[in-house]
Structure formats: C-alpha cells, structure tokens
mmCIF file with all atom_site columns, C-alpha atoms in Angstrom:
data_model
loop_
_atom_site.group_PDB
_atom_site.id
_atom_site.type_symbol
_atom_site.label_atom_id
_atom_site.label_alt_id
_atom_site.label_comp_id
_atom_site.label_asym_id
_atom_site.label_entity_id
_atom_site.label_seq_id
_atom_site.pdbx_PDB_ins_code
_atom_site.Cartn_x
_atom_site.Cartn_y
_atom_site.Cartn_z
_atom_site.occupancy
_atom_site.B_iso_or_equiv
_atom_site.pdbx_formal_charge
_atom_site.auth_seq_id
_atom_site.auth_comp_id
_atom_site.auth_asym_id
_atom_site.auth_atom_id
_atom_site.pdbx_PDB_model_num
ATOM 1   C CA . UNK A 1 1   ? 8.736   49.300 62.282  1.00 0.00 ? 1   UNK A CA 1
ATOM 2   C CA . UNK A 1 2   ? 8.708   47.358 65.441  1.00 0.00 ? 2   UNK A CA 1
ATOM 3   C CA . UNK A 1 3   ? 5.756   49.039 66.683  1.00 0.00 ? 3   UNK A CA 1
ATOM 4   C CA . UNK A 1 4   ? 3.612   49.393 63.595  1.00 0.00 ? 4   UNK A CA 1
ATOM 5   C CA . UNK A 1 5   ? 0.854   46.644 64.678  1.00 0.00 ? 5   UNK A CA 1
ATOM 6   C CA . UNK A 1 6   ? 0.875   49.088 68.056  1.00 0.00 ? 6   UNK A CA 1
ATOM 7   C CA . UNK A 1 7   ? -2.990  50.054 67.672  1.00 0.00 ? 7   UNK A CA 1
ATOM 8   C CA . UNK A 1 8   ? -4.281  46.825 66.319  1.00 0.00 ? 8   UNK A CA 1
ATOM 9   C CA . UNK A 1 9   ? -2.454  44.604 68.540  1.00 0.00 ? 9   UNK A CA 1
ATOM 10  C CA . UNK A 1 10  ? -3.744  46.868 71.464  1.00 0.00 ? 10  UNK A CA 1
ATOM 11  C CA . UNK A 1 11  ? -7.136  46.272 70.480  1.00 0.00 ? 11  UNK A CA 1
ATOM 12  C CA . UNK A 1 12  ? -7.151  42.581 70.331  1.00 0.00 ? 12  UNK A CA 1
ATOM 13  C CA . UNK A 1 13  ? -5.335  42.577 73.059  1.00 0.00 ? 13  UNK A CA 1
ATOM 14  C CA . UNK A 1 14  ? -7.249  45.095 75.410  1.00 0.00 ? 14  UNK A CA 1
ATOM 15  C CA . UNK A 1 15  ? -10.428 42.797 74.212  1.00 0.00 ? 15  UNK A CA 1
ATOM 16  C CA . UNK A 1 16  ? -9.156  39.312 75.818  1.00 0.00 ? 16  UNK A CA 1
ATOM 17  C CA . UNK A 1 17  ? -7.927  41.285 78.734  1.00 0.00 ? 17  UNK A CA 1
ATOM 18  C CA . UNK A 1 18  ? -11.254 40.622 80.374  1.00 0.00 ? 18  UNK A CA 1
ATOM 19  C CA . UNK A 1 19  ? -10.208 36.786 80.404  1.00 0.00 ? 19  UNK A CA 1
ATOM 20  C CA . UNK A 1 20  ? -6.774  36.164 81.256  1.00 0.00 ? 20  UNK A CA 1
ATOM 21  C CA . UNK A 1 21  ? -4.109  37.526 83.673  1.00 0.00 ? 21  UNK A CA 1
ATOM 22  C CA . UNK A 1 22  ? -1.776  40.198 82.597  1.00 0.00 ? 22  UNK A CA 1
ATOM 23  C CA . UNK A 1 23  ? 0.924   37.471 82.900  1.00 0.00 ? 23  UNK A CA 1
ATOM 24  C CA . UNK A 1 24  ? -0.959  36.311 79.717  1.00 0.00 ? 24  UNK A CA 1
ATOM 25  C CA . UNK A 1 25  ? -1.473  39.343 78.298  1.00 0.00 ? 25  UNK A CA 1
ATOM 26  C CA . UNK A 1 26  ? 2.247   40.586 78.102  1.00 0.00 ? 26  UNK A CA 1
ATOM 27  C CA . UNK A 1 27  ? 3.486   36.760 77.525  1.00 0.00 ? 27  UNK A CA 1
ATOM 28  C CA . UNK A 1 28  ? 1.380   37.411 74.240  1.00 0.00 ? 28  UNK A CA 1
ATOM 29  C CA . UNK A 1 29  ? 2.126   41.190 73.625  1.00 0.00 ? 29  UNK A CA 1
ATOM 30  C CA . UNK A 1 30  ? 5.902   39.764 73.351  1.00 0.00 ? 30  UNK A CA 1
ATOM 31  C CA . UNK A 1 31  ? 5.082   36.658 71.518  1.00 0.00 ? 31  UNK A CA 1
ATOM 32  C CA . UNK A 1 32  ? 4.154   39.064 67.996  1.00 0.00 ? 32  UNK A CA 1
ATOM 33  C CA . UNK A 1 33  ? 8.122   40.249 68.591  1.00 0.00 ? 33  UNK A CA 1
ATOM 34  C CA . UNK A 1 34  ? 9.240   36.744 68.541  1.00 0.00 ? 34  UNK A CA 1
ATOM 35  C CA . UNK A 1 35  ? 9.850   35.858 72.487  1.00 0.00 ? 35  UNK A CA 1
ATOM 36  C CA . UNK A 1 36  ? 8.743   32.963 74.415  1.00 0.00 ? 36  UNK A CA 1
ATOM 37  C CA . UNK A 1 37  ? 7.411   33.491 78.026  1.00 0.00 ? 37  UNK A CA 1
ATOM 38  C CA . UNK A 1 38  ? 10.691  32.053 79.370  1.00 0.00 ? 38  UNK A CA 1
ATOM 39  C CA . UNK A 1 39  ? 12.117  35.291 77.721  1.00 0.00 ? 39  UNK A CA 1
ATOM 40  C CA . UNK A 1 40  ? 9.796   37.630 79.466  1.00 0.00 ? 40  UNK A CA 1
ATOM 41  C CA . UNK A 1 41  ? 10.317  37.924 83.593  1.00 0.00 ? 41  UNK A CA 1
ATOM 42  C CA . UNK A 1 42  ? 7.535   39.285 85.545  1.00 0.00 ? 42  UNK A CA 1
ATOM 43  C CA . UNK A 1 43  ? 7.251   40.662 89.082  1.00 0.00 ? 43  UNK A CA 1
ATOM 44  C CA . UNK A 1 44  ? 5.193   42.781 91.068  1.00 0.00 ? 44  UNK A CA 1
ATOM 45  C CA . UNK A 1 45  ? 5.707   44.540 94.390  1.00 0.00 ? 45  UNK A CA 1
ATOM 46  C CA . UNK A 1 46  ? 3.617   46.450 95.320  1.00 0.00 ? 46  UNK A CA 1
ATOM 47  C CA . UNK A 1 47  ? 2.030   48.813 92.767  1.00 0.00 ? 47  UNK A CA 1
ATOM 48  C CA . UNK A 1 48  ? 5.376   48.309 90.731  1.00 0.00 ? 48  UNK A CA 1
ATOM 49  C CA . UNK A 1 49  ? 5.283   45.699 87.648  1.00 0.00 ? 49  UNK A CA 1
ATOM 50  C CA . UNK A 1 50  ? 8.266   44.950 86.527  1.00 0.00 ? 50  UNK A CA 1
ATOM 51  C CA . UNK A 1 51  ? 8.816   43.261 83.301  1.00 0.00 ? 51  UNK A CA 1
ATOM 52  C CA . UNK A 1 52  ? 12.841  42.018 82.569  1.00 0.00 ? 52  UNK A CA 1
ATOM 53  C CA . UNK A 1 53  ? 12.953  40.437 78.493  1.00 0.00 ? 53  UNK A CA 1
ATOM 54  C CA . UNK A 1 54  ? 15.801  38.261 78.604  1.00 0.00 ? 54  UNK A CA 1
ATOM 55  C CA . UNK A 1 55  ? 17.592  38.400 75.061  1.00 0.00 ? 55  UNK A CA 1
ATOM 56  C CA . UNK A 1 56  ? 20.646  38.148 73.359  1.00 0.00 ? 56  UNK A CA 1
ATOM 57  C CA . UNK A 1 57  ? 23.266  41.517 73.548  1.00 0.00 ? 57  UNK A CA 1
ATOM 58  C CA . UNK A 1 58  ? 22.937  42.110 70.137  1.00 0.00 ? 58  UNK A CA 1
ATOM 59  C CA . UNK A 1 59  ? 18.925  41.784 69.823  1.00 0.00 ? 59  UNK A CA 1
ATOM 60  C CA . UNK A 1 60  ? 19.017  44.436 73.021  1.00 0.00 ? 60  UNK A CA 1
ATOM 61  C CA . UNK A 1 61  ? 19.062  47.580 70.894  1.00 0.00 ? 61  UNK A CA 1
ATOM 62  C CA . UNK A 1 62  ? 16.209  46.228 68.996  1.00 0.00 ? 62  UNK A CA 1
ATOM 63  C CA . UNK A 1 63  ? 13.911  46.862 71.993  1.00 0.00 ? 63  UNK A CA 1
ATOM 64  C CA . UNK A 1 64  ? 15.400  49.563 73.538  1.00 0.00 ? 64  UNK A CA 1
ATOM 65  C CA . UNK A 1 65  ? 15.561  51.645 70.405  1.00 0.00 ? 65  UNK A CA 1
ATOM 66  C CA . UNK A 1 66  ? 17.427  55.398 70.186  1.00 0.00 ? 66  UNK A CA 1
ATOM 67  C CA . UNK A 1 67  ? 17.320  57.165 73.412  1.00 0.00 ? 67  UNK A CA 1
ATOM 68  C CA . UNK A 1 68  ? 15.162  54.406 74.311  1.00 0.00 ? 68  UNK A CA 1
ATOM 69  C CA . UNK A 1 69  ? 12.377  55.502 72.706  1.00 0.00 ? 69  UNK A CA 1
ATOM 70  C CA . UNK A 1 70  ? 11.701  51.758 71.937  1.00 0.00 ? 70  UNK A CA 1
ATOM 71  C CA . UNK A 1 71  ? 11.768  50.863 75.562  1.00 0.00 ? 71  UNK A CA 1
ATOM 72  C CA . UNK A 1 72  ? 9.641   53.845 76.458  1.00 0.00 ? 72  UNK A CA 1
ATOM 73  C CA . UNK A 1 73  ? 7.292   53.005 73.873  1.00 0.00 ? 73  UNK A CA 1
ATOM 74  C CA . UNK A 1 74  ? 6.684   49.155 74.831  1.00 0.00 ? 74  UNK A CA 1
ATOM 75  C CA . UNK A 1 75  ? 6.015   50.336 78.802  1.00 0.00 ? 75  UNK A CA 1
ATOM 76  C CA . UNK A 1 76  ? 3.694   52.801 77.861  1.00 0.00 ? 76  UNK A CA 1
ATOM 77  C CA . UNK A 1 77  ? 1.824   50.449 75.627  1.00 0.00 ? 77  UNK A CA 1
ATOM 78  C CA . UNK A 1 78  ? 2.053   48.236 78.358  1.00 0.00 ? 78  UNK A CA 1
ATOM 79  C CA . UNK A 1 79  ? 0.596   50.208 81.085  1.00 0.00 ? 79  UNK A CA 1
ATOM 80  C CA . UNK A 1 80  ? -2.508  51.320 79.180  1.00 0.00 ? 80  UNK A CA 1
ATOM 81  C CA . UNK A 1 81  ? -3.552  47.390 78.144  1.00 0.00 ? 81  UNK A CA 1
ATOM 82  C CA . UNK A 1 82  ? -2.752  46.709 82.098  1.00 0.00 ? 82  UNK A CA 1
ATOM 83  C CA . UNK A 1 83  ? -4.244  49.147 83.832  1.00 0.00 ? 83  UNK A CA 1
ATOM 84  C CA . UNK A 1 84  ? -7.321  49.883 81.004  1.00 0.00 ? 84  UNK A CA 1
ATOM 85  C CA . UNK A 1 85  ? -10.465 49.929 83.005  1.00 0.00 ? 85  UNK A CA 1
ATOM 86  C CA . UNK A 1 86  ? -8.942  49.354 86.379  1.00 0.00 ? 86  UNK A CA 1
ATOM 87  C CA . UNK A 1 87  ? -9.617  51.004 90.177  1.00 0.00 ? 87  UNK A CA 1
ATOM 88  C CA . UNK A 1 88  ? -5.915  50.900 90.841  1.00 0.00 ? 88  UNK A CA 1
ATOM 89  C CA . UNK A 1 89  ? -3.050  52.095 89.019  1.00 0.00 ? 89  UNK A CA 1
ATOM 90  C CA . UNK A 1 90  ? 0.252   49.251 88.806  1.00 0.00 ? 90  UNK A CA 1
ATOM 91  C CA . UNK A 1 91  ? 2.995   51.544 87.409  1.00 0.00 ? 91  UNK A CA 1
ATOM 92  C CA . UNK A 1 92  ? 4.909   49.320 84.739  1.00 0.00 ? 92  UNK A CA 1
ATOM 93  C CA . UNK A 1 93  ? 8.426   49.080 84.180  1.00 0.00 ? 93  UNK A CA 1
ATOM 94  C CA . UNK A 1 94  ? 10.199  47.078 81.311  1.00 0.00 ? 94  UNK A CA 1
ATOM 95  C CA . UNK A 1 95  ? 13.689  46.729 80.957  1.00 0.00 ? 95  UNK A CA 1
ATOM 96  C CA . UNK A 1 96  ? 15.990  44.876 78.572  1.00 0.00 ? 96  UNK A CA 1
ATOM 97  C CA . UNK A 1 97  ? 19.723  43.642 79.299  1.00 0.00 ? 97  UNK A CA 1
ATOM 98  C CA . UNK A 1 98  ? 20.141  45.656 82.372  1.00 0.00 ? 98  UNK A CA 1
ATOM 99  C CA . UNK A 1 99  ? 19.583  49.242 80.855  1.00 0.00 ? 99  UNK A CA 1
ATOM 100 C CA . UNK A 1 100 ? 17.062  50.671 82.802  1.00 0.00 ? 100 UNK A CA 1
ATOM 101 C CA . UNK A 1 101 ? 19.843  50.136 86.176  1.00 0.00 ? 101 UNK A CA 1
ATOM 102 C CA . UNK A 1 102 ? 22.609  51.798 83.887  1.00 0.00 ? 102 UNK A CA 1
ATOM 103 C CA . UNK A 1 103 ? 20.729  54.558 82.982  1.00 0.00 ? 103 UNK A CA 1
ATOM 104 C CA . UNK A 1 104 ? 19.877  55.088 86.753  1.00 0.00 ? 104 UNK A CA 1
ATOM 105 C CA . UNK A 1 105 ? 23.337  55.196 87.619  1.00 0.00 ? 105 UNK A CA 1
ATOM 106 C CA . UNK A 1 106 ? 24.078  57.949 85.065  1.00 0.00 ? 106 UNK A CA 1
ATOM 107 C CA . UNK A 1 107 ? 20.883  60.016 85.954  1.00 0.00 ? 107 UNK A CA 1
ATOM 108 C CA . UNK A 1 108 ? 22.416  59.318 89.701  1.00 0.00 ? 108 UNK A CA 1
ATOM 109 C CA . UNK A 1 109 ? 25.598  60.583 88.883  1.00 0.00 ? 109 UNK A CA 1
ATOM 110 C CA . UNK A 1 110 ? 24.122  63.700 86.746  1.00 0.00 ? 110 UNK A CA 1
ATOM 111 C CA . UNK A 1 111 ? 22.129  64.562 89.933  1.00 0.00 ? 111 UNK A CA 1
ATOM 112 C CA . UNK A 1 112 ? 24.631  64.280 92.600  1.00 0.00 ? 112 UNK A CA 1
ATOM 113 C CA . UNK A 1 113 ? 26.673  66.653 90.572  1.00 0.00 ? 113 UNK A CA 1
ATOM 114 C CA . UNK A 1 114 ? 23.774  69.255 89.943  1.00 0.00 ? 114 UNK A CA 1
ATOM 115 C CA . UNK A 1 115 ? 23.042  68.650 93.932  1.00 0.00 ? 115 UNK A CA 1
ATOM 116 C CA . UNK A 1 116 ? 26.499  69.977 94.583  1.00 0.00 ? 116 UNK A CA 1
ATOM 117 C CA . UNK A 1 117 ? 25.974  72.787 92.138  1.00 0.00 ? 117 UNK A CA 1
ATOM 118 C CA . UNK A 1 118 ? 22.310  74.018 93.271  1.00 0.00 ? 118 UNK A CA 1
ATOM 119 C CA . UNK A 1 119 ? 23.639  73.598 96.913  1.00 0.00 ? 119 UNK A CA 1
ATOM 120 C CA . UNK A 1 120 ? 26.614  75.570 96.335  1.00 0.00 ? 120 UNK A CA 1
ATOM 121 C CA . UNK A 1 121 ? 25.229  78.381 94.796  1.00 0.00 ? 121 UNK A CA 1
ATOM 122 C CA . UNK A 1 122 ? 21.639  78.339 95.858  1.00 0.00 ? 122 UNK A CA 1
ATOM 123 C CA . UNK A 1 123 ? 20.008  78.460 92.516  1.00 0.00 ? 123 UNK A CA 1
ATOM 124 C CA . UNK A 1 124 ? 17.663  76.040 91.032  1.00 0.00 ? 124 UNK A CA 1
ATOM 125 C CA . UNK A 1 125 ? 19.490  74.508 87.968  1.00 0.00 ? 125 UNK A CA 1
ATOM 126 C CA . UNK A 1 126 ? 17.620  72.825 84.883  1.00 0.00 ? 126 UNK A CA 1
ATOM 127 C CA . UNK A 1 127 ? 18.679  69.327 83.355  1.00 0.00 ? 127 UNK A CA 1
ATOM 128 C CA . UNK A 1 128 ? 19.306  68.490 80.237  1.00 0.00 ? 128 UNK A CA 1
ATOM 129 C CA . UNK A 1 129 ? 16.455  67.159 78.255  1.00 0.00 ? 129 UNK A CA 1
ATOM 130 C CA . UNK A 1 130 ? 15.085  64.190 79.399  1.00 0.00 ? 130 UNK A CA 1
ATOM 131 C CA . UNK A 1 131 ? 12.505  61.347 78.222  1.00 0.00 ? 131 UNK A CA 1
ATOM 132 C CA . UNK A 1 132 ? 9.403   60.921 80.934  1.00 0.00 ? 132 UNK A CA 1
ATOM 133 C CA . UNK A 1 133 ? 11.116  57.659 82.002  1.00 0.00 ? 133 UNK A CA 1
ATOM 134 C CA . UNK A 1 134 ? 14.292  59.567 83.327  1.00 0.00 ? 134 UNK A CA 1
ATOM 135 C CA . UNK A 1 135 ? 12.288  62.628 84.636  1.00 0.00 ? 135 UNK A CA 1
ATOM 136 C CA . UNK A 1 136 ? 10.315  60.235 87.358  1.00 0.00 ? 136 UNK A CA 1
ATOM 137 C CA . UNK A 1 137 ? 13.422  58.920 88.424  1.00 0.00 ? 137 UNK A CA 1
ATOM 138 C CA . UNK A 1 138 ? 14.786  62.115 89.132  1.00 0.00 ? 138 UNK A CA 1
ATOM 139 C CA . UNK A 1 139 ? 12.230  63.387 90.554  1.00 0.00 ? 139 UNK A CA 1
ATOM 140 C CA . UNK A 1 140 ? 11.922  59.450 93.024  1.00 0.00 ? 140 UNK A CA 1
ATOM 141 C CA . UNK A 1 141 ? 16.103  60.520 93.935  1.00 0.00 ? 141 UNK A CA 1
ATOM 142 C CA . UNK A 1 142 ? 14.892  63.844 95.375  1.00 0.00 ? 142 UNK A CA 1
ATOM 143 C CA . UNK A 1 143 ? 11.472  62.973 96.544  1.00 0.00 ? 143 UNK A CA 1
ATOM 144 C CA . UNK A 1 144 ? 13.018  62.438 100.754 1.00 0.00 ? 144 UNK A CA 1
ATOM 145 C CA . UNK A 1 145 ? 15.338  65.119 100.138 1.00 0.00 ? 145 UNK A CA 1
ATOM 146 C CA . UNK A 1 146 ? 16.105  67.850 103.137 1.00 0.00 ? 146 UNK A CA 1
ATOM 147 C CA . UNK A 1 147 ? 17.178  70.359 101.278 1.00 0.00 ? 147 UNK A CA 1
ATOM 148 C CA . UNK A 1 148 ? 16.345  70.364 97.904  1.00 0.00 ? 148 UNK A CA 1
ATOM 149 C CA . UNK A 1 149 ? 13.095  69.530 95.566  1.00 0.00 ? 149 UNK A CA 1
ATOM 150 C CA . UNK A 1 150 ? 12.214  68.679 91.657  1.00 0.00 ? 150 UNK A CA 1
ATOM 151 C CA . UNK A 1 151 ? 9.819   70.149 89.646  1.00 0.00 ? 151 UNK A CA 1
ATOM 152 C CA . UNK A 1 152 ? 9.314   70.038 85.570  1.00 0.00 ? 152 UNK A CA 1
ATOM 153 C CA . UNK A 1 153 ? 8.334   72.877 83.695  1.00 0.00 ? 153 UNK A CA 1
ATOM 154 C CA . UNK A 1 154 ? 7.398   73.654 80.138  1.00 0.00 ? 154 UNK A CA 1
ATOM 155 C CA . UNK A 1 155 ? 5.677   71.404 77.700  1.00 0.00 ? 155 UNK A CA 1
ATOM 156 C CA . UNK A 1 156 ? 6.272   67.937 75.082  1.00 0.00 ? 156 UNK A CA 1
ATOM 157 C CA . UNK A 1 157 ? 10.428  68.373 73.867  1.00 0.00 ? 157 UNK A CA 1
ATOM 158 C CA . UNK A 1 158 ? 10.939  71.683 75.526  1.00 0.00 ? 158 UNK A CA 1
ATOM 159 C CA . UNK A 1 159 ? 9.379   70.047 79.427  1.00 0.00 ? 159 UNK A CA 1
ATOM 160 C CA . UNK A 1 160 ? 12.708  70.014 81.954  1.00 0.00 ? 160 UNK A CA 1
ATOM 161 C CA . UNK A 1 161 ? 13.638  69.004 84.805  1.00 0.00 ? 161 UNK A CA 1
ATOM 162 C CA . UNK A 1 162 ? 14.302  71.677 87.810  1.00 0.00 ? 162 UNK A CA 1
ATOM 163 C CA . UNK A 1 163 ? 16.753  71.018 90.866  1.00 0.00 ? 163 UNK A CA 1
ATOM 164 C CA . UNK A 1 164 ? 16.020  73.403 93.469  1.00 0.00 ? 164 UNK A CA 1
ATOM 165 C CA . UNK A 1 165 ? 16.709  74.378 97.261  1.00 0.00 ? 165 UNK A CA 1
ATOM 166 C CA . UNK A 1 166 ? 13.386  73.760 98.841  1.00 0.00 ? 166 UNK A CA 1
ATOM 167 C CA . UNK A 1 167 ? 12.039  77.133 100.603 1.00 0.00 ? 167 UNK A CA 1
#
C-alpha cells in the first residue's frame, strides 16, 4: 500500500527532475509519505548517496517493510529517478533507524563464520538467500580478500551467494 502511487509518482517526478536538484527531488518523493525535509538526511561521497529518514521507532517498520522489502523498494525507486538519463552512475543508499548498519553486522558475522568454514575445508559454500541489498555487501566484505572471492549464481528467488577460495 505504501508504494501504490510508485509509477505515477515516478513520472511526475522523473518530469521536474530536469529542474531541480535531487535534494529536491527526494525531499518531495518523501513528502507524499508524510516527512518533512528535516526528516530526510542527505549525503554524498563520492559516487555513494546516502539518504538517512529520521522517524519515530515505531513508524521504522513502516519503511523498512518485511525483509526489508520496503527499504529495498524506496532505494531502487530512488536510484532510477536519480540517475534517469545521467553519464554517471551515484549508487543510492537509504536507511531508516539505523538498520541498514545492523544488518551489516549480521551479514558480517554470517561471513566471518562461512570464511572459517570455506577456509577450513576448501570448498566454496553458498549463503542463505539473500535480497540484492545484502548480496553487494557481501560481495564489498570480500572484494580485497587474499584468499577467498564471491560470486552469485542462479536467477530472481533461487540467485545465491558463493564464498569461495580464490584459485
């Protein structure tokens, strides 16, 4: 229900894009879920965009949604109106209340024990299913690695993550 307006909202949206800053643009996007621009922190390094929505504990779930599919949902929406029609790519990032560090930790703590598995036994091992978000994290963990490497196979629901010593 929260994202039912998605396609028509992107539309209008993508159209006065031409005009304003994407500052604008996502103070707006968030306006239509009821949050003023002093809810919605915005910073850039790089080609990272991070966008923090500062709300109460108990609204929290309401944008991060089941598995955070909410969450998910919002960046990706997100990234196309920002980088629709651009020469360079700014990956987007939204978090609410802290999750997106939380979950890090736990994907950080899942992959230092598969680490010790793969490493022990010398066979690539397979996570458990995981969203896009928490595959490209993963896969940033391992990306300076010595000894071991990532890789994702299969495709939509069934696509998972691979630990593996590199060759």
């Amino acid at each position: 229900a929260l994202l039912s307006t998605g396609s028509k909202l992107a539309k209008c949206l993508i159209n006065k894009k031409e005009s304003m800053q994407y500052q604008d643009l996502i103070n707006q996007f968030f306006s239509y879920f009821g949050l003023t621009s002093d809810q919605v922190q915005i910073s850039e390094d790089g080609d990272m965009l991070t966008i923090t929505l500062d709300v109460p504990s108990e609204e929290s779930g309401r944008f991060i949604g089941r598995y955070a599919a909410t969450l998910d949902s919002l960046q990706l929406i997100l990234s196309l109106m920002i980088n629709n029609g651009q020469t360079s790519h700014l990956h987007v990032s939204v978090d609410v209340g802290g999750y997106r560090q939380e979950r890090l930790s736990v994907l950080g703590s899942m992959a230092e024990r598969i680490s010790a598995e793969v490493e022990a036994t010398g066979t690539p091992h397979a996570f458990p299913p995981l969203s896009s978000t928490d595959r490209r994290a993963v896969h940033l963990i391992f990306q300076d690695h010595e000894t071991l490497t990532t890789y994702s196979e299969g495709q939509g629901v069934d696509r998972r993550l691979i630990l593996a010593p590199k060759n």
